GROMACS .gro file of N, CA, C and O in nm:
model
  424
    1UNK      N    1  -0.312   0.187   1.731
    1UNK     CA    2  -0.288   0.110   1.610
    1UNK      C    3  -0.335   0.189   1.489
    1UNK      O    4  -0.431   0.266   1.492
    2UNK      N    5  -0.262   0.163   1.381
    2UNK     CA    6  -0.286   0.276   1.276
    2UNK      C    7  -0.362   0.138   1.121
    2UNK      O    8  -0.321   0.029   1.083
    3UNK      N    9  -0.443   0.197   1.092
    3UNK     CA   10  -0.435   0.034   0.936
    3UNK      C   11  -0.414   0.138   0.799
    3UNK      O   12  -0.429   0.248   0.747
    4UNK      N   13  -0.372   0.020   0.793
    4UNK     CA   14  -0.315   0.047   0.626
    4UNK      C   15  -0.384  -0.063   0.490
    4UNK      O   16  -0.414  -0.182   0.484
    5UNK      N   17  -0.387   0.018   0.425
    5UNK     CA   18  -0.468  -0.052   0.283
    5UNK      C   19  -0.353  -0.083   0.203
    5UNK      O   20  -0.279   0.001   0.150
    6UNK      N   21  -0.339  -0.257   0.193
    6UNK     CA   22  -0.266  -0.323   0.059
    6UNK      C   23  -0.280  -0.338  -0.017
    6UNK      O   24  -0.348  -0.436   0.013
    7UNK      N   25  -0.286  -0.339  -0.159
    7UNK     CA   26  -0.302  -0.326  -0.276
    7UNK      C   27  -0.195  -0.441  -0.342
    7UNK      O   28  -0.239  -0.551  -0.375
    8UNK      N   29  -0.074  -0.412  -0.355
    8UNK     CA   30   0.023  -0.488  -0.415
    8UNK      C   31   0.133  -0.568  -0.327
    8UNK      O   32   0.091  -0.655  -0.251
    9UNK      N   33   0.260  -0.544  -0.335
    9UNK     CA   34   0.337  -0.663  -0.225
    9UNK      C   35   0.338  -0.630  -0.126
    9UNK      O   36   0.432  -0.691  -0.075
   10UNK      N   37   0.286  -0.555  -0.038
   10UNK     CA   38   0.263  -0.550   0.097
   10UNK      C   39   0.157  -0.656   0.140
   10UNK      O   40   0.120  -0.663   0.258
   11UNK      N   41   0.105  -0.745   0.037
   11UNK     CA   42   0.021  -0.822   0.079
   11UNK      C   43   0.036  -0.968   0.071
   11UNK      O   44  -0.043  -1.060   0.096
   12UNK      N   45   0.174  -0.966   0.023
   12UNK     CA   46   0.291  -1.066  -0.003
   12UNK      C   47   0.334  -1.121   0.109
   12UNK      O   48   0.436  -1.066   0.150
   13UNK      N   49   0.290  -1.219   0.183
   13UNK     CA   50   0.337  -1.328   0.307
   13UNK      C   51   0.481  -1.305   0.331
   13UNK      O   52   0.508  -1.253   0.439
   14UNK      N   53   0.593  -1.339   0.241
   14UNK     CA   54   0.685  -1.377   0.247
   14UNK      C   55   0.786  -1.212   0.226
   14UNK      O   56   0.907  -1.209   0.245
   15UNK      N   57   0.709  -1.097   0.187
   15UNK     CA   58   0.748  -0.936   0.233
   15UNK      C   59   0.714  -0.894   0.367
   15UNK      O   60   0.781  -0.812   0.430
   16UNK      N   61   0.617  -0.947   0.407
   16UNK     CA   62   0.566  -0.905   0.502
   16UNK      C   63   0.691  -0.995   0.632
   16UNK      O   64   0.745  -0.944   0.731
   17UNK      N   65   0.698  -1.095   0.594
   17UNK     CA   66   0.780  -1.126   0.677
   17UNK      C   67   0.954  -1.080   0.721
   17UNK      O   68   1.026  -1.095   0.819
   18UNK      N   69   0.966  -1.003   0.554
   18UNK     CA   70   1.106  -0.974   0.577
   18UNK      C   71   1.081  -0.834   0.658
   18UNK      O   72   1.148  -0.831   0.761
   19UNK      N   73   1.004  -0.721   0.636
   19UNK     CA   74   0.980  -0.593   0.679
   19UNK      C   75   0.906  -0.591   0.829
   19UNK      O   76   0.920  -0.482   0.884
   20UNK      N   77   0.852  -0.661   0.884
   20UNK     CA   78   0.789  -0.683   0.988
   20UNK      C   79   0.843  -0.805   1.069
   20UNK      O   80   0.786  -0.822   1.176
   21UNK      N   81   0.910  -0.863   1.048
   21UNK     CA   82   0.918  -1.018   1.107
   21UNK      C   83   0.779  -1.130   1.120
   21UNK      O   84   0.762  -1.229   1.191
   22UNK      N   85   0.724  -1.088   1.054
   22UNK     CA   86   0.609  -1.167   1.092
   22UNK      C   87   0.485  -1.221   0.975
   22UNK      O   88   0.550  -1.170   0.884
   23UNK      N   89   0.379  -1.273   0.911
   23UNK     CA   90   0.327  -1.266   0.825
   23UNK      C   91   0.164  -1.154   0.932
   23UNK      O   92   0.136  -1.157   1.051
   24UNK      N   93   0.116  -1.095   0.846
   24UNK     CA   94  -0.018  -1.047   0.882
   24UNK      C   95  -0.121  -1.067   0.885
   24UNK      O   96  -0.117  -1.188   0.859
   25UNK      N   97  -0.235  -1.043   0.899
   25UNK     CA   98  -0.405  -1.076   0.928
   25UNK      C   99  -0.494  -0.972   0.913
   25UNK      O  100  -0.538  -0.908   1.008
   26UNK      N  101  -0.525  -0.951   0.784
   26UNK     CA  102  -0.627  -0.872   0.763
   26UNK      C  103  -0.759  -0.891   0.745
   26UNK      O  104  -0.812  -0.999   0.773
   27UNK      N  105  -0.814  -0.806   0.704
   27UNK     CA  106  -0.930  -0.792   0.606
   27UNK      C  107  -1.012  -0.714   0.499
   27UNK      O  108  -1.048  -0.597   0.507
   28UNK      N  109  -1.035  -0.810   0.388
   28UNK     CA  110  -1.058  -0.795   0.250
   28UNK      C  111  -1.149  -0.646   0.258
   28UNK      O  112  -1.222  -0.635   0.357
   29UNK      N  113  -1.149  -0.531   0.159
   29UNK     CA  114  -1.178  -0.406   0.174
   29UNK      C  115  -1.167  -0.332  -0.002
   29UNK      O  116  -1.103  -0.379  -0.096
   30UNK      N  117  -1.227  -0.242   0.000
   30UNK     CA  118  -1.261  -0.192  -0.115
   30UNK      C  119  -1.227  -0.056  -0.168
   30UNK      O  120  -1.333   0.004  -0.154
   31UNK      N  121  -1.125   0.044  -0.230
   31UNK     CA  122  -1.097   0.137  -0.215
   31UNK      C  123  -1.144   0.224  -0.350
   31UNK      O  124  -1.074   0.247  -0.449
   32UNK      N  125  -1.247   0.255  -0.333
   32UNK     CA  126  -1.310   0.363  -0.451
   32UNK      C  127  -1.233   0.492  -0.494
   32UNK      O  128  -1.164   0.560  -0.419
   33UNK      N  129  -1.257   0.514  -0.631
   33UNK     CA  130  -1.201   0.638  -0.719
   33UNK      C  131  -1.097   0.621  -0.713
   33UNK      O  132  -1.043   0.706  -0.641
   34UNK      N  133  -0.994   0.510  -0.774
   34UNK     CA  134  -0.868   0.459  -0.775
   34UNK      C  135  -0.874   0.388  -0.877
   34UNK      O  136  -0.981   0.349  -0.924
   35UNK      N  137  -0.728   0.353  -0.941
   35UNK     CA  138  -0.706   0.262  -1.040
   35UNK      C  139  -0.518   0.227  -0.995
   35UNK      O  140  -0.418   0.284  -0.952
   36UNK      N  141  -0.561   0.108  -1.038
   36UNK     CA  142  -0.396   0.045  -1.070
   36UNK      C  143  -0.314   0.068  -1.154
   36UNK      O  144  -0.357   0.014  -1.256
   37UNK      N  145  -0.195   0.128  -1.180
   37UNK     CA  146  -0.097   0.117  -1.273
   37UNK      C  147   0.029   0.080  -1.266
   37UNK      O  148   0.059   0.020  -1.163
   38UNK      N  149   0.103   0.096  -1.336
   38UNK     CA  150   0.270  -0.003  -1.247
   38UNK      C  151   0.355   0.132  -1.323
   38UNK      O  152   0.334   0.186  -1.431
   39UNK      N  153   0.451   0.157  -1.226
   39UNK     CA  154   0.576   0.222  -1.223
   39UNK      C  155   0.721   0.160  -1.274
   39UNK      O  156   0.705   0.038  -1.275
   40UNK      N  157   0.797   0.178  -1.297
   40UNK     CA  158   0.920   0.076  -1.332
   40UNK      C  159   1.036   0.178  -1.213
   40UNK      O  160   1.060   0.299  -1.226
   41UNK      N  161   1.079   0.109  -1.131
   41UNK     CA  162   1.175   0.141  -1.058
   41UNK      C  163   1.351   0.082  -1.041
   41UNK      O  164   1.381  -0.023  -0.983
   42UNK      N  165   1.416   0.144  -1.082
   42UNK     CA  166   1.551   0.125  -1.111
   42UNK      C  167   1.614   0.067  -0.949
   42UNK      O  168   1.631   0.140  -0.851
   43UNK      N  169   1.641  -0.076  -0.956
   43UNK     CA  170   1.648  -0.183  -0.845
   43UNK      C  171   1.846  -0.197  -0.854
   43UNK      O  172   1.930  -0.150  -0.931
   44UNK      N  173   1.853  -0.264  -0.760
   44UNK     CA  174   2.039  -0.304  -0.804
   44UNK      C  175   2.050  -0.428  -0.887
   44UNK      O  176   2.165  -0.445  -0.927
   45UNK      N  177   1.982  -0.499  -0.916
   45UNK     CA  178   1.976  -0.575  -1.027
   45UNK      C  179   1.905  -0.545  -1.141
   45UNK      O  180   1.859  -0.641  -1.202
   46UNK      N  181   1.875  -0.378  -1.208
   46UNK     CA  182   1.793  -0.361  -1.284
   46UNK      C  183   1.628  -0.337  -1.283
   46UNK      O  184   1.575  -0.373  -1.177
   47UNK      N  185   1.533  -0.279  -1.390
   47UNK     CA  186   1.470  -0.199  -1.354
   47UNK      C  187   1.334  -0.325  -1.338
   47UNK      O  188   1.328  -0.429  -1.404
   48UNK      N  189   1.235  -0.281  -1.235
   48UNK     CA  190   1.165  -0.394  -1.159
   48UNK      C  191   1.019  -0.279  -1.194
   48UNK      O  192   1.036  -0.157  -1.200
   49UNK      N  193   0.898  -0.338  -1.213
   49UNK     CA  194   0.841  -0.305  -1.234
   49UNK      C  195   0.689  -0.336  -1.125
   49UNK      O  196   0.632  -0.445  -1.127
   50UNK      N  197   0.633  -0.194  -1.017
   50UNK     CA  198   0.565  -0.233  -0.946
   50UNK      C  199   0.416  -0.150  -0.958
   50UNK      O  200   0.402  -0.055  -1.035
   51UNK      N  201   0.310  -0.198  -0.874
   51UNK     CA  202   0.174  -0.134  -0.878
   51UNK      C  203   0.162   0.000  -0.840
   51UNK      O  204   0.262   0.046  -0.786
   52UNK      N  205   0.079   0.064  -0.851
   52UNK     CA  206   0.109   0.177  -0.804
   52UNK      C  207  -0.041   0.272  -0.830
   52UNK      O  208  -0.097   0.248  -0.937
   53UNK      N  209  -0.115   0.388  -0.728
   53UNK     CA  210  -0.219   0.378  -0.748
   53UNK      C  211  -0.255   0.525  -0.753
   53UNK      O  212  -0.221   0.608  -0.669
   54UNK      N  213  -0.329   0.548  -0.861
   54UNK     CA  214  -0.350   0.670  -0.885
   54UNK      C  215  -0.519   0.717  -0.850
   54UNK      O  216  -0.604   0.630  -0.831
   55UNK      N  217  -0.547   0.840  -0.845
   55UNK     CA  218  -0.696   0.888  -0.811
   55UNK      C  219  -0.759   0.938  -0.957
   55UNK      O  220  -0.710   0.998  -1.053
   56UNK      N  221  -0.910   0.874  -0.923
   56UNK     CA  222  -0.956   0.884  -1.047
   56UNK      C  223  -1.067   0.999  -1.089
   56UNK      O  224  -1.084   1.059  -1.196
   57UNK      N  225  -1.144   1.008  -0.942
   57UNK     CA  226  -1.219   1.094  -0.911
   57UNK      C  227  -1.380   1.001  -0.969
   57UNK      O  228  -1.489   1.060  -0.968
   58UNK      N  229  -1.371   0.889  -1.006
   58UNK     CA  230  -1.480   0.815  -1.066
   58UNK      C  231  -1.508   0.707  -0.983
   58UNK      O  232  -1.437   0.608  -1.000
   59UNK      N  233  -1.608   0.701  -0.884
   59UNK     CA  234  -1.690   0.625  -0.785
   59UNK      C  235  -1.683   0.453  -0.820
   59UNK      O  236  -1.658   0.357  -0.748
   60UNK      N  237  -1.717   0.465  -0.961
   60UNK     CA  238  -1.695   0.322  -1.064
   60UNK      C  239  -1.533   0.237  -1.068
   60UNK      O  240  -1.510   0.121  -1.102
   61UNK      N  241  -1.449   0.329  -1.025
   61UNK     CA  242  -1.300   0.233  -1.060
   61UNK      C  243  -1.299   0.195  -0.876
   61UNK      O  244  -1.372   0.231  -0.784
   62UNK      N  245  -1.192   0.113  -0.883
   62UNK     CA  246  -1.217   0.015  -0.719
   62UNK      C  247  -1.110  -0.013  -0.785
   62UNK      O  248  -1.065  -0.024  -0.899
   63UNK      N  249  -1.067  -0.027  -0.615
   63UNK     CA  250  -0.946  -0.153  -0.596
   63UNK      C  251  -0.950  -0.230  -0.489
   63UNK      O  252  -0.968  -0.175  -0.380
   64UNK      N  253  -0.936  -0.370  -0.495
   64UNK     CA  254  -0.974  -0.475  -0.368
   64UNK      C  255  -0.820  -0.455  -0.326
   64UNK      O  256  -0.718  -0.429  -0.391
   65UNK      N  257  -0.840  -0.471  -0.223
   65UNK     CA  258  -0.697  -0.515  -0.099
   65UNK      C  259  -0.760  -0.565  -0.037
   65UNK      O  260  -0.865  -0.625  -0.062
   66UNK      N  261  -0.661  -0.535   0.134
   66UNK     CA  262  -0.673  -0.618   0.259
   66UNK      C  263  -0.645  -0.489   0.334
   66UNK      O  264  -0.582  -0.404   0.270
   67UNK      N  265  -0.686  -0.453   0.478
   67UNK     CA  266  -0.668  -0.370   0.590
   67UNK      C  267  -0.633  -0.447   0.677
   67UNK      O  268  -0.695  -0.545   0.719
   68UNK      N  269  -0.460  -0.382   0.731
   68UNK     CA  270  -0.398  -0.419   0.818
   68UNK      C  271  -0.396  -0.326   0.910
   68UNK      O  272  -0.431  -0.211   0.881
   69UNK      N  273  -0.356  -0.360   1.038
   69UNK     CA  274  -0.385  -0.297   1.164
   69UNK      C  275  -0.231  -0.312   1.210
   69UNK      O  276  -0.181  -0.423   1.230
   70UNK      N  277  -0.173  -0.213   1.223
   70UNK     CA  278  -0.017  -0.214   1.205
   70UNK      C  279   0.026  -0.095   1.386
   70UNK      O  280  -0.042  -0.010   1.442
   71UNK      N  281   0.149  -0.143   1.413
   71UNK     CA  282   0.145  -0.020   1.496
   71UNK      C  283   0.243   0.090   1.416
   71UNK      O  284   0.285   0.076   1.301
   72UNK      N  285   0.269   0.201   1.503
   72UNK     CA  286   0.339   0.282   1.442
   72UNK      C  287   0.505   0.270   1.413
   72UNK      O  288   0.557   0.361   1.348
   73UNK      N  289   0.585   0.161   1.461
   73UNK     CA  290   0.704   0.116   1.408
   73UNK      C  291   0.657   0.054   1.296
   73UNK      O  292   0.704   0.114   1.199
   74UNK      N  293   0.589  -0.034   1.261
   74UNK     CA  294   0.557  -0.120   1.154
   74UNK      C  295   0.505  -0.027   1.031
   74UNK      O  296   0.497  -0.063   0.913
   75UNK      N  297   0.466   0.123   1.092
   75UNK     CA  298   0.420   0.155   0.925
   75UNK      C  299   0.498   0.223   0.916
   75UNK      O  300   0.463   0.295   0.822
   76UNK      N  301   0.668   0.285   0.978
   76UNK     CA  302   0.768   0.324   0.987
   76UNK      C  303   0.859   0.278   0.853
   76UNK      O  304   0.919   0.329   0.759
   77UNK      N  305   0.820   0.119   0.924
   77UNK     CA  306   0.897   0.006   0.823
   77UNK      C  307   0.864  -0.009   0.726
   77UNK      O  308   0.940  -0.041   0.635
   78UNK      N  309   0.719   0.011   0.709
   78UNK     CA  310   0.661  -0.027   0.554
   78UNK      C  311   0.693   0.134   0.502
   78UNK      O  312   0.690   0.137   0.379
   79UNK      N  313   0.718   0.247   0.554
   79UNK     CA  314   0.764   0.386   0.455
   79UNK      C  315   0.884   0.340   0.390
   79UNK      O  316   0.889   0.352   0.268
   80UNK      N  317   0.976   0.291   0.450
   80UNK     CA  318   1.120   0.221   0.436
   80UNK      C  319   1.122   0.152   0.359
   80UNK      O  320   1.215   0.170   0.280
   81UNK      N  321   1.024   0.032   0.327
   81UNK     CA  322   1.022  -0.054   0.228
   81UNK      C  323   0.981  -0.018   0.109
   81UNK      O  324   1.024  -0.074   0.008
   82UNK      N  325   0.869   0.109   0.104
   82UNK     CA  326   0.837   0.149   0.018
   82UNK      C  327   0.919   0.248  -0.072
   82UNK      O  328   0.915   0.256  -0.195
   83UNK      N  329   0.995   0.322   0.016
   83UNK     CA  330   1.085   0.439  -0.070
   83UNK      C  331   1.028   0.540  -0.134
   83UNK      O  332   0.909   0.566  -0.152
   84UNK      N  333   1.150   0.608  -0.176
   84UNK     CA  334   1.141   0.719  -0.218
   84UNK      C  335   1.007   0.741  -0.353
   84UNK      O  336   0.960   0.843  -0.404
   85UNK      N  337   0.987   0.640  -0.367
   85UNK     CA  338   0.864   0.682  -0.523
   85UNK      C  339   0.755   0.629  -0.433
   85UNK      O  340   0.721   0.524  -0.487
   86UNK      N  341   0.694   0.644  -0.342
   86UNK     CA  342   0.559   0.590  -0.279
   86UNK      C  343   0.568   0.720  -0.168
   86UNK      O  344   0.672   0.773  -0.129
   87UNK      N  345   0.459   0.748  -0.139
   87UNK     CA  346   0.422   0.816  -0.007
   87UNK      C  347   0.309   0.774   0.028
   87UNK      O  348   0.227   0.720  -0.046
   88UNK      N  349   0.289   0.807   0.195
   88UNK     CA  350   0.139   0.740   0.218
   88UNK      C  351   0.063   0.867   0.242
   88UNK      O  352   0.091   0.977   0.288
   89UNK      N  353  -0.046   0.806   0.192
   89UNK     CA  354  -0.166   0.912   0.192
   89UNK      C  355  -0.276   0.828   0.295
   89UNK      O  356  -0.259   0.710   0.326
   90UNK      N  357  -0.397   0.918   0.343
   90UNK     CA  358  -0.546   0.875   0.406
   90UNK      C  359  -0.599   0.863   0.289
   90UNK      O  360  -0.565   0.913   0.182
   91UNK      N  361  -0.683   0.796   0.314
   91UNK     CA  362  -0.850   0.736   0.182
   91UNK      C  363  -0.907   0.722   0.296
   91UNK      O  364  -0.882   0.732   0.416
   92UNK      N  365  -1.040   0.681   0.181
   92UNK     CA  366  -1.146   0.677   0.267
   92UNK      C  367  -1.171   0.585   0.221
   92UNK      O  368  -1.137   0.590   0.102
   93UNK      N  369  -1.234   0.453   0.259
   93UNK     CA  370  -1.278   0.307   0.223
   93UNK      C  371  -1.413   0.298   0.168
   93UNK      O  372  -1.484   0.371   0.237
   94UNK      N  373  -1.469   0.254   0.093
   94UNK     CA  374  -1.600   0.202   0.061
   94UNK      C  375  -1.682   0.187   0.173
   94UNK      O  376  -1.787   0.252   0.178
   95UNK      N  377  -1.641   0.090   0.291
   95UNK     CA  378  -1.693   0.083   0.400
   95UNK      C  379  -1.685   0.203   0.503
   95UNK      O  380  -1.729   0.192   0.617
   96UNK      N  381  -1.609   0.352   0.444
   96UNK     CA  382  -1.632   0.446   0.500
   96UNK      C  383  -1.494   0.475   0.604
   96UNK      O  384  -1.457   0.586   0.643
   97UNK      N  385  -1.446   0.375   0.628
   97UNK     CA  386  -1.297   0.397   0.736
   97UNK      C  387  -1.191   0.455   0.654
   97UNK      O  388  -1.154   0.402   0.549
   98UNK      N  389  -1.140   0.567   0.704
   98UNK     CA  390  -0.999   0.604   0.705
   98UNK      C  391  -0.943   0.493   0.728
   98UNK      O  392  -0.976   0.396   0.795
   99UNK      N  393  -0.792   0.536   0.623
   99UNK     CA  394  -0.702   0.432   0.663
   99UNK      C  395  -0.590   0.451   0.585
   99UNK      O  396  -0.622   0.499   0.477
  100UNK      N  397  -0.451   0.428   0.599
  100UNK     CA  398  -0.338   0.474   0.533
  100UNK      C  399  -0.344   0.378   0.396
  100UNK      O  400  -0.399   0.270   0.377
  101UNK      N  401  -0.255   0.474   0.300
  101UNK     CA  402  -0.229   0.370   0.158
  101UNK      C  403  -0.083   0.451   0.148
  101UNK      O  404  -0.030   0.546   0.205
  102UNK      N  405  -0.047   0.351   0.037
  102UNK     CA  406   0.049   0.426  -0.096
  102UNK      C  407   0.062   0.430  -0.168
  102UNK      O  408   0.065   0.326  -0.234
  103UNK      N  409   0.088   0.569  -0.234
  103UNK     CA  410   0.080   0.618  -0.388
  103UNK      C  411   0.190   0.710  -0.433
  103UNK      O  412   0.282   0.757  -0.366
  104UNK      N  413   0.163   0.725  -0.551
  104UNK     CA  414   0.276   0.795  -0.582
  104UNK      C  415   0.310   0.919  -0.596
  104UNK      O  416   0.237   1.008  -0.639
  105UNK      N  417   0.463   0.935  -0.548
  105UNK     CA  418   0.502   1.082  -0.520
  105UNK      C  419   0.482   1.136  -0.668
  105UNK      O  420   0.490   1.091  -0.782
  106UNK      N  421   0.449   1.267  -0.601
  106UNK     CA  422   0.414   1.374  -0.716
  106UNK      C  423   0.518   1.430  -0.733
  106UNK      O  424   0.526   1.520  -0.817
   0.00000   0.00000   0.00000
């Protein structure tokens, strides 16, 4: 089993259900030297505007999510859902665990 750190609509019940079939069960987690910003991505109904997480190198910025415990089709699916402007990267958690995220392609 691989986990992954949510941040924005991956932590969305009703996404989670379309990309996985299922809703998820995590837990609440802390991801240091990060900050939030939003991207605008050109959608088929026009341009949609999502989170998106950059490195700060400053111990002081945090971002709360949730850690999911996913297998390896499921974080297949969430690359898929995410697309071409997200890639996943390792972090390292506050609580010290590796664990997958996504951020943005360089």
């Amino acid at each position: 089993m691989a986990k992954l750190f949510a941040y924005g609509t991956l932590k969305d019940k009703d996404i989670q259900e379309n990309i996985f079939g299922r809703s998820l069960t995590g837990t609440p987690e802390t991801l240091l030297g990060y900050s939030v910003h939003t991207i605008q991505i050109e959608e088929e109904f026009g341009v949609e505007t999502y989170p998106i997480i950059t490195p700060t190198n400053n111990s002081l910025d945090c971002i709360d999510g949730i850690v999911y415990e996913l297998t390896q089709k499921d974080l297949e699916l969430a690359d898929t859902y995410e697309g071409k402007y997200y890639r996943r990267i390792e972090v390292l958690l506050q609580s010290k665990e590796k664990v997958w995220v996504y951020s943005a392609v360089n």
